[in-house]
Amino acid sequence: MKKTLFFLVGMLANISQVFSQVSLGVADNTNSPLPIDAYYTYSYSQTIYLADEINTSGSIDSICFRTLSGTNLFSSNDWLVLVGYTPLSEFGFEWINAALLDTVFDGQISITNDTVYIPFDNAFFYDGNQNLVIAVLEKTLGYNGSLDRFYCTNTPNSRSRGFATDLGPIDPYTITDGNNINAFSDITFFGISQSCPQPSNLVVDSINSNFVAFSWNGNNFDFEVDLGEDGLPLGQGNVFSTQLDSVSVDTLLSATNYRIYVREICGVGDTSAWTGPLSFTTACGIYMPDYLQEFTDFPLLCWEMNKGQISDSTAFESVSNLWVETGFANSGGYLGTGAIKTNLYSNTKEWLISPTIDLGNSSTDFQLSFDAALTQYNISNSGTFDADDSVFVVISTDNGITWSQNDILYQWHEGVSLSNSGEEIVIDLSDYTGLVKLAFYVFSSTTASDLDFFIDNFLISSKPPCPQPTLLSVSNIEQTSGTISWTGADSLYFVEYGVVGFTQDTANIVNVINDTLIVTDLSPNTDYEFYVSSFCDDGDTSLWSGPIAFTTLCENFIAPTQLQTFDVIAPDCWVEAKGLISDSTNLSFHDAIWTSDFFGNNALNSMSAKVNLFGSNIKEWLISPSIDLGNNGQNFQLEFDIIGTAYSGVGPAEIGVDDTVRVLISTDNGITWSKQNSLDVWTSTTGIPNTSTHQVYDLSSYSSLVKFAFYAESTQSGNDFNFYIDNFKVKKCTQHLVLTDTVCNSYTSPISGNVYTQTGVYTDTISNTMCDSIYTINLTVNSTSLTSVNVLECDTFISANGNIYTQTGTYIDTIQDMFNCDSIVETNLSIMYVDLMLGQTQNIFLSSNETDPAATYQWLNCSDLSPISGATSRQYTATALNDYACQITIGNCTKTTECITVSSLDTGQVSISQFSKSDIKVYPNPNNGQFTLELSDKPQSQLNLTISNALGQIVHQQQLISITNSIDLANVNKGIYIMDLSSPTQSLKTRIVIE
């Protein structure tokens, strides 16, 4: 049934006197969500109480739980309580079946005197042999605060299981979700009492590095105590008896975790259950050399981590949580690998402080040694301290009460290198005595760099008879030299140096009579390391100090340079940096956000250098090595490819008004950078090409050593785009010339002499001491064409280029087009000859000499060349005085004879007849204007020759008197001419061809 409970404060104040009771728990845990989690709307828990803890039997009629002072359960006060037996002593991954438990309470609870008292509806009989499980379900719609908690006791195993949610009510009979908890709720069972009650209120009263005093409340004066290191099973610690209810022990180890159990002895064989464990940790003691901290256990016992800026009297602001265990120099993983690090990046002021160290009374000299390393954030690449970065080793001579910048033993800052693989640092402590603490102080004020600083193998030990050199450093590093220095008290030292990773006793060993060595036999752009050992006055030698690593400078690149394709960022001798450009730019050199990526965000392209512009603190540099442009007038030029895209994909870059990308030149070899030395600038006004663009810049006005840089800047969050660079090169200046030509068959380059036979774009280069000339030839190559035609022609064929053919055969004509390409025409010619001679007898009887059976005939009136109806045979009889001609057709060939005159219809008169073909020969025909006209007989009467052109114009006349006559028409044009022979009795008209 549901009920609401109200109790009198006075009744609860005396509850221990009114009821029999058994109380369990030592209240060393206030963070477990037991028996409910009031910070959630609904919660459910089950807790196992062991039979040997309860140590009695009887009817349990109520229970109570103790709350932290100030706890409020106003929105978490509707409880269901279940009780039952279980064979389990700890939870696995399942709940105990709630159906096997008895419901003993279902109603509202309240808090009185920091106690929640729950009377059972029906008493639960406990047999004293089995373990007991108490289940509590909170089902109010609402929740309280995260600090509304109950007192609990820690256990080494999972004595409880819990679940809390805001999503909806919990069904204890079907629940599957949950988490195991290594604790139980402190509880008091009412209605039962132990024959030998447990001690209660077990507390630690005082503690220091080797001493503890603790006490409890008991009913008798005989007790048994088990005091041991935390983790020891009950009965395996220091077990002893006492008749007091308080104990003090002064033989403990410092900085050690312990646990206490106490039980009451009521008689022979009659003891209570153990109360405990109560855990505590002894304070840190004073450590004597040799003291070694290898940072293999974390958190570190007796080491402090604080925040605060160093000053004459440093005041710590808070506890630091930026020192973490890791693999030394970011190698070997992050946990349990024996090193500690912190991160230098914006507002860093972290302290790592040692425990107290007793350096004695000056009878023994001591030294501090440790391994240190510096890398880029979360990777093992080398890092460089910026102007705002510092790391100090500090000593406190009053055992950590005060820390001052006047007590700095060693420091790193801008210009001081620290190896990314680690260096051993040795610091002489012979000037210090008594109780001291040592600290590492790491400071960074801006976000310019992102670095990790590492410490390992912290050792305070006696200073050896022949002390190692300390404060090893390298300065004045050049391409082939560097200055090695150290601090020591001797007059002779051994220095060994070589390429990083060399095996000692195999490299260069040099004897040095002071504390400095200038090394001059180094190679450019090479990683070196060195060790130093002292040769003491007594003939002894110290251990080697080192290695200290350094890298020689790059050689100057001599223009023209090799092509740089940015397959990695940054390539050899290129560097990245951060810093806002100004007239005197101050850069911090370390990896920026330039990366290597596919050019233009397109995986089909080669790799390139890319920077992403997004955010309010983009000031990223990618700087070239030193490039020697030689003396004035060398006429070099800078070339590279660029493209801008969106952050993802290949879309165009959308540049904000705050975004700028520059390419710059430093005329003093990278010492200073200025906007005035920008070779080009891309902004929201100019835009960035969204297709690959080849950039060329004239360097003829520059000389000697220079550096180039690509600078990307964004001062506001907003637009998000990528800028890419590829194919960087400094080369001789280039004149780009374009030739365009169209040729036939082949083209011989006037630049290189190369012969090209295909249409295309070709490049030829002429190199000289000044500028290279690059010719781009846009070439169109036309080929010779061949055309074959079949032609049937009558008597004569005139070809496309004017050639006249009168014989059947195959003829080749070549015609040149506008590009001087030959167009070859092959003519397969068939000549059909038509006899155009006409015969005339008795004046009116006309006939054609053509006798081909396939021929057809049509006689014409010459006056208008109209056909004479019905006159279609080879012969025709004139019926009127007129001029007549015959149109003869054989196949596709149609020819018309010359006109013949019928001047009389009298058949008895003598008429003019036609010469036959056998009477006259003309050769050659065709001819060039000079030909022979040969008669069969010598003319008997006057024989006249007239030659006319196609327009009827006479071009030649003469009288023939010989059989063979040479005719010269050399001055007439080519063409077809009519030759007319006439005598008083005969005539002939025929054609000649002049070619």
PDB file of C-alpha atoms in Angstrom, residues 774-957:
ATOM      1  CA  ILE A 774      59.630  29.354 -76.318  1.00  0.00           C
ATOM      2  CA  TYR A 775      57.692  29.116 -79.546  1.00  0.00           C
ATOM      3  CA  THR A 776      54.231  27.668 -79.562  1.00  0.00           C
ATOM      4  CA  ILE A 777      53.416  26.520 -83.097  1.00  0.00           C
ATOM      5  CA  ASN A 778      49.748  26.140 -83.922  1.00  0.00           C
ATOM      6  CA  LEU A 779      50.078  23.991 -87.021  1.00  0.00           C
ATOM      7  CA  THR A 780      47.534  22.786 -89.554  1.00  0.00           C
ATOM      8  CA  VAL A 781      48.879  20.170 -91.965  1.00  0.00           C
ATOM      9  CA  ASN A 782      46.845  19.542 -95.137  1.00  0.00           C
ATOM     10  CA  SER A 783      47.586  16.434 -97.197  1.00  0.00           C
ATOM     11  CA  THR A 784      47.811  16.002-101.018  1.00  0.00           C
ATOM     12  CA  SER A 785      44.450  14.747-102.338  1.00  0.00           C
ATOM     13  CA  LEU A 786      43.935  12.201-105.146  1.00  0.00           C
ATOM     14  CA  THR A 787      40.674  12.088-107.127  1.00  0.00           C
ATOM     15  CA  SER A 788      39.904   9.579-109.876  1.00  0.00           C
ATOM     16  CA  VAL A 789      37.131  10.294-112.460  1.00  0.00           C
ATOM     17  CA  ASN A 790      35.806   8.437-115.471  1.00  0.00           C
ATOM     18  CA  VAL A 791      35.011  10.713-118.466  1.00  0.00           C
ATOM     19  CA  LEU A 792      33.357   9.952-121.811  1.00  0.00           C
ATOM     20  CA  GLU A 793      33.954  12.870-124.167  1.00  0.00           C
ATOM     21  CA  CYS A 794      33.401  13.638-127.818  1.00  0.00           C
ATOM     22  CA  ASP A 795      36.501  14.305-129.853  1.00  0.00           C
ATOM     23  CA  THR A 796      38.186  16.557-127.299  1.00  0.00           C
ATOM     24  CA  PHE A 797      38.384  16.855-123.424  1.00  0.00           C
ATOM     25  CA  ILE A 798      39.679  19.928-121.611  1.00  0.00           C
ATOM     26  CA  SER A 799      40.891  19.102-118.040  1.00  0.00           C
ATOM     27  CA  ALA A 800      40.517  21.238-114.887  1.00  0.00           C
ATOM     28  CA  ASN A 801      43.887  22.862-115.376  1.00  0.00           C
ATOM     29  CA  GLY A 802      43.293  23.521-119.123  1.00  0.00           C
ATOM     30  CA  ASN A 803      44.999  20.514-120.683  1.00  0.00           C
ATOM     31  CA  ILE A 804      43.304  19.347-123.966  1.00  0.00           C
ATOM     32  CA  TYR A 805      43.066  15.638-124.621  1.00  0.00           C
ATOM     33  CA  THR A 806      41.835  14.077-127.924  1.00  0.00           C
ATOM     34  CA  GLN A 807      42.875  10.498-127.374  1.00  0.00           C
ATOM     35  CA  THR A 808      41.377   7.777-125.154  1.00  0.00           C
ATOM     36  CA  GLY A 809      43.658   7.160-122.134  1.00  0.00           C
ATOM     37  CA  THR A 810      44.410   7.926-118.456  1.00  0.00           C
ATOM     38  CA  TYR A 811      45.615  11.453-117.721  1.00  0.00           C
ATOM     39  CA  ILE A 812      46.982  13.056-114.490  1.00  0.00           C
ATOM     40  CA  ASP A 813      46.313  16.713-113.743  1.00  0.00           C
ATOM     41  CA  THR A 814      47.692  18.501-110.658  1.00  0.00           C
ATOM     42  CA  ILE A 815      45.899  21.532-109.224  1.00  0.00           C
ATOM     43  CA  GLN A 816      47.363  23.544-106.292  1.00  0.00           C
ATOM     44  CA  ASP A 817      44.982  24.856-103.600  1.00  0.00           C
ATOM     45  CA  MET A 818      45.360  28.073-101.579  1.00  0.00           C
ATOM     46  CA  PHE A 819      47.743  26.303 -99.176  1.00  0.00           C
ATOM     47  CA  ASN A 820      49.935  25.059-102.091  1.00  0.00           C
ATOM     48  CA  CYS A 821      48.684  21.533-101.544  1.00  0.00           C
ATOM     49  CA  ASP A 822      48.417  19.444-104.726  1.00  0.00           C
ATOM     50  CA  SER A 823      45.012  18.129-105.657  1.00  0.00           C
ATOM     51  CA  ILE A 824      45.701  15.303-108.122  1.00  0.00           C
ATOM     52  CA  VAL A 825      42.949  14.410-110.581  1.00  0.00           C
ATOM     53  CA  GLU A 826      43.244  11.129-112.418  1.00  0.00           C
ATOM     54  CA  THR A 827      41.011  11.154-115.528  1.00  0.00           C
ATOM     55  CA  ASN A 828      40.136   7.866-117.175  1.00  0.00           C
ATOM     56  CA  LEU A 829      39.193   9.342-120.590  1.00  0.00           C
ATOM     57  CA  SER A 830      37.251   7.695-123.363  1.00  0.00           C
ATOM     58  CA  ILE A 831      37.165   9.780-126.629  1.00  0.00           C
ATOM     59  CA  MET A 832      34.340   9.125-129.038  1.00  0.00           C
ATOM     60  CA  TYR A 833      35.019  10.503-132.533  1.00  0.00           C
ATOM     61  CA  VAL A 834      32.105  11.671-134.685  1.00  0.00           C
ATOM     62  CA  ASP A 835      32.726  12.203-138.415  1.00  0.00           C
ATOM     63  CA  LEU A 836      31.441  15.698-139.085  1.00  0.00           C
ATOM     64  CA  MET A 837      32.170  15.677-142.795  1.00  0.00           C
ATOM     65  CA  LEU A 838      29.126  16.242-145.047  1.00  0.00           C
ATOM     66  CA  GLY A 839      28.760  15.202-148.670  1.00  0.00           C
ATOM     67  CA  GLN A 840      26.823  17.150-151.345  1.00  0.00           C
ATOM     68  CA  THR A 841      25.874  15.946-154.805  1.00  0.00           C
ATOM     69  CA  GLN A 842      23.807  17.525-157.498  1.00  0.00           C
ATOM     70  CA  ASN A 843      23.367  20.489-155.227  1.00  0.00           C
ATOM     71  CA  ILE A 844      20.434  19.184-153.206  1.00  0.00           C
ATOM     72  CA  PHE A 845      21.537  15.754-152.063  1.00  0.00           C
ATOM     73  CA  LEU A 846      23.241  16.059-148.695  1.00  0.00           C
ATOM     74  CA  SER A 847      24.723  13.200-146.619  1.00  0.00           C
ATOM     75  CA  SER A 848      26.717  12.583-143.430  1.00  0.00           C
ATOM     76  CA  ASN A 849      29.990  10.713-143.693  1.00  0.00           C
ATOM     77  CA  GLU A 850      29.351   9.134-140.193  1.00  0.00           C
ATOM     78  CA  THR A 851      28.349   5.525-140.739  1.00  0.00           C
ATOM     79  CA  ASP A 852      28.273   4.184-137.102  1.00  0.00           C
ATOM     80  CA  PRO A 853      25.163   1.989-136.821  1.00  0.00           C
ATOM     81  CA  ALA A 854      24.442   3.510-133.388  1.00  0.00           C
ATOM     82  CA  ALA A 855      24.373   7.018-134.743  1.00  0.00           C
ATOM     83  CA  THR A 856      21.177   9.052-134.961  1.00  0.00           C
ATOM     84  CA  TYR A 857      20.765  12.118-137.145  1.00  0.00           C
ATOM     85  CA  GLN A 858      18.836  15.361-137.082  1.00  0.00           C
ATOM     86  CA  TRP A 859      19.152  17.865-139.932  1.00  0.00           C
ATOM     87  CA  LEU A 860      19.010  21.526-138.911  1.00  0.00           C
ATOM     88  CA  ASN A 861      18.315  24.883-140.526  1.00  0.00           C
ATOM     89  CA  CYS A 862      21.502  26.839-139.981  1.00  0.00           C
ATOM     90  CA  SER A 863      19.648  30.086-139.812  1.00  0.00           C
ATOM     91  CA  ASP A 864      18.320  29.266-136.321  1.00  0.00           C
ATOM     92  CA  LEU A 865      19.581  25.700-135.827  1.00  0.00           C
ATOM     93  CA  SER A 866      15.965  24.556-135.707  1.00  0.00           C
ATOM     94  CA  PRO A 867      15.422  20.897-136.474  1.00  0.00           C
ATOM     95  CA  ILE A 868      13.866  19.976-139.823  1.00  0.00           C
ATOM     96  CA  SER A 869      10.870  17.792-139.176  1.00  0.00           C
ATOM     97  CA  GLY A 870      11.339  14.244-140.347  1.00  0.00           C
ATOM     98  CA  ALA A 871      14.919  14.821-141.476  1.00  0.00           C
ATOM     99  CA  THR A 872      16.465  12.142-139.244  1.00  0.00           C
ATOM    100  CA  SER A 873      18.328   9.875-141.657  1.00  0.00           C
ATOM    101  CA  ARG A 874      21.934  10.016-142.775  1.00  0.00           C
ATOM    102  CA  GLN A 875      20.872  11.564-146.098  1.00  0.00           C
ATOM    103  CA  TYR A 876      18.790  14.635-146.637  1.00  0.00           C
ATOM    104  CA  THR A 877      17.398  16.147-149.865  1.00  0.00           C
ATOM    105  CA  ALA A 878      17.117  19.902-149.666  1.00  0.00           C
ATOM    106  CA  THR A 879      13.878  21.415-150.831  1.00  0.00           C
ATOM    107  CA  ALA A 880      14.861  25.024-150.477  1.00  0.00           C
ATOM    108  CA  LEU A 881      17.855  27.223-150.869  1.00  0.00           C
ATOM    109  CA  ASN A 882      19.445  27.404-147.400  1.00  0.00           C
ATOM    110  CA  ASP A 883      22.397  26.478-145.208  1.00  0.00           C
ATOM    111  CA  TYR A 884      22.055  23.077-143.603  1.00  0.00           C
ATOM    112  CA  ALA A 885      23.843  21.162-140.816  1.00  0.00           C
ATOM    113  CA  CYS A 886      23.437  17.722-139.316  1.00  0.00           C
ATOM    114  CA  GLN A 887      23.334  17.006-135.525  1.00  0.00           C
ATOM    115  CA  ILE A 888      24.808  13.534-134.976  1.00  0.00           C
ATOM    116  CA  THR A 889      24.355  11.597-131.692  1.00  0.00           C
ATOM    117  CA  ILE A 890      26.244   8.444-130.775  1.00  0.00           C
ATOM    118  CA  GLY A 891      25.523   7.406-127.148  1.00  0.00           C
ATOM    119  CA  ASN A 892      26.124  10.445-124.920  1.00  0.00           C
ATOM    120  CA  CYS A 893      28.062  12.230-127.581  1.00  0.00           C
ATOM    121  CA  THR A 894      26.182  14.780-129.709  1.00  0.00           C
ATOM    122  CA  LYS A 895      27.985  16.824-132.345  1.00  0.00           C
ATOM    123  CA  THR A 896      26.830  19.247-135.023  1.00  0.00           C
ATOM    124  CA  THR A 897      28.525  19.538-138.391  1.00  0.00           C
ATOM    125  CA  GLU A 898      29.479  22.764-140.057  1.00  0.00           C
ATOM    126  CA  CYS A 899      26.833  24.267-142.314  1.00  0.00           C
ATOM    127  CA  ILE A 900      26.749  23.408-145.969  1.00  0.00           C
ATOM    128  CA  THR A 901      25.077  25.696-148.525  1.00  0.00           C
ATOM    129  CA  VAL A 902      22.469  24.680-151.030  1.00  0.00           C
ATOM    130  CA  SER A 903      22.710  27.468-153.573  1.00  0.00           C
ATOM    131  CA  SER A 904      20.763  25.820-156.400  1.00  0.00           C
ATOM    132  CA  LEU A 905      17.987  23.359-156.666  1.00  0.00           C
ATOM    133  CA  ASP A 906      19.143  22.418-160.167  1.00  0.00           C
ATOM    134  CA  THR A 907      20.414  18.875-159.943  1.00  0.00           C
ATOM    135  CA  GLY A 908      22.202  19.205-163.255  1.00  0.00           C
ATOM    136  CA  GLN A 909      24.518  22.015-162.140  1.00  0.00           C
ATOM    137  CA  VAL A 910      27.980  21.401-160.889  1.00  0.00           C
ATOM    138  CA  SER A 911      28.065  21.638-157.070  1.00  0.00           C
ATOM    139  CA  ILE A 912      30.719  22.222-154.469  1.00  0.00           C
ATOM    140  CA  SER A 913      31.556  18.980-152.724  1.00  0.00           C
ATOM    141  CA  GLN A 914      33.269  18.299-149.380  1.00  0.00           C
ATOM    142  CA  PHE A 915      36.837  17.286-149.080  1.00  0.00           C
ATOM    143  CA  SER A 916      37.101  13.763-147.663  1.00  0.00           C
ATOM    144  CA  LYS A 917      39.152  13.123-144.533  1.00  0.00           C
ATOM    145  CA  SER A 918      41.679  11.227-146.557  1.00  0.00           C
ATOM    146  CA  ASP A 919      42.311  14.323-148.690  1.00  0.00           C
ATOM    147  CA  ILE A 920      43.573  16.436-145.795  1.00  0.00           C
ATOM    148  CA  LYS A 921      45.750  15.650-142.747  1.00  0.00           C
ATOM    149  CA  VAL A 922      46.365  18.030-139.822  1.00  0.00           C
ATOM    150  CA  TYR A 923      49.099  17.109-137.379  1.00  0.00           C
ATOM    151  CA  PRO A 924      49.746  17.318-134.625  1.00  0.00           C
ATOM    152  CA  ASN A 925      46.258  18.013-133.371  1.00  0.00           C
ATOM    153  CA  PRO A 926      46.085  19.132-130.613  1.00  0.00           C
ATOM    154  CA  ASN A 927      49.178  21.305-131.009  1.00  0.00           C
ATOM    155  CA  ASN A 928      50.879  24.341-129.564  1.00  0.00           C
ATOM    156  CA  GLY A 929      49.903  26.579-132.472  1.00  0.00           C
ATOM    157  CA  GLN A 930      52.436  25.182-134.868  1.00  0.00           C
ATOM    158  CA  PHE A 931      51.192  22.348-136.997  1.00  0.00           C
ATOM    159  CA  THR A 932      51.319  20.842-140.518  1.00  0.00           C
ATOM    160  CA  LEU A 933      48.452  20.756-142.993  1.00  0.00           C
ATOM    161  CA  GLU A 934      49.089  18.108-145.631  1.00  0.00           C
ATOM    162  CA  LEU A 935      47.030  17.683-148.862  1.00  0.00           C
ATOM    163  CA  SER A 936      46.712  14.476-150.774  1.00  0.00           C
ATOM    164  CA  ASP A 937      47.412  16.293-154.057  1.00  0.00           C
ATOM    165  CA  LYS A 938      48.801  19.569-155.110  1.00  0.00           C
ATOM    166  CA  PRO A 939      45.985  22.087-155.416  1.00  0.00           C
ATOM    167  CA  GLN A 940      44.766  22.383-159.026  1.00  0.00           C
ATOM    168  CA  SER A 941      43.030  25.606-158.413  1.00  0.00           C
ATOM    169  CA  GLN A 942      43.002  28.360-155.841  1.00  0.00           C
ATOM    170  CA  LEU A 943      42.772  26.836-152.318  1.00  0.00           C
ATOM    171  CA  ASN A 944      42.156  29.250-149.431  1.00  0.00           C
ATOM    172  CA  LEU A 945      42.744  28.537-145.674  1.00  0.00           C
ATOM    173  CA  THR A 946      40.861  30.532-143.032  1.00  0.00           C
ATOM    174  CA  ILE A 947      41.187  29.851-139.267  1.00  0.00           C
ATOM    175  CA  SER A 948      38.649  31.411-136.852  1.00  0.00           C
ATOM    176  CA  ASN A 949      38.143  31.320-133.085  1.00  0.00           C
ATOM    177  CA  ALA A 950      34.944  30.266-131.331  1.00  0.00           C
ATOM    178  CA  LEU A 951      33.580  33.801-131.715  1.00  0.00           C
ATOM    179  CA  GLY A 952      33.992  33.682-135.522  1.00  0.00           C
ATOM    180  CA  GLN A 953      36.959  36.053-135.465  1.00  0.00           C
ATOM    181  CA  ILE A 954      39.552  35.245-138.162  1.00  0.00           C
ATOM    182  CA  VAL A 955      43.013  34.692-136.653  1.00  0.00           C
ATOM    183  CA  HIS A 956      44.797  33.413-139.743  1.00  0.00           C
ATOM    184  CA  GLN A 957      44.382  33.404-143.564  1.00  0.00           C
TER     185      GLN A 957
END
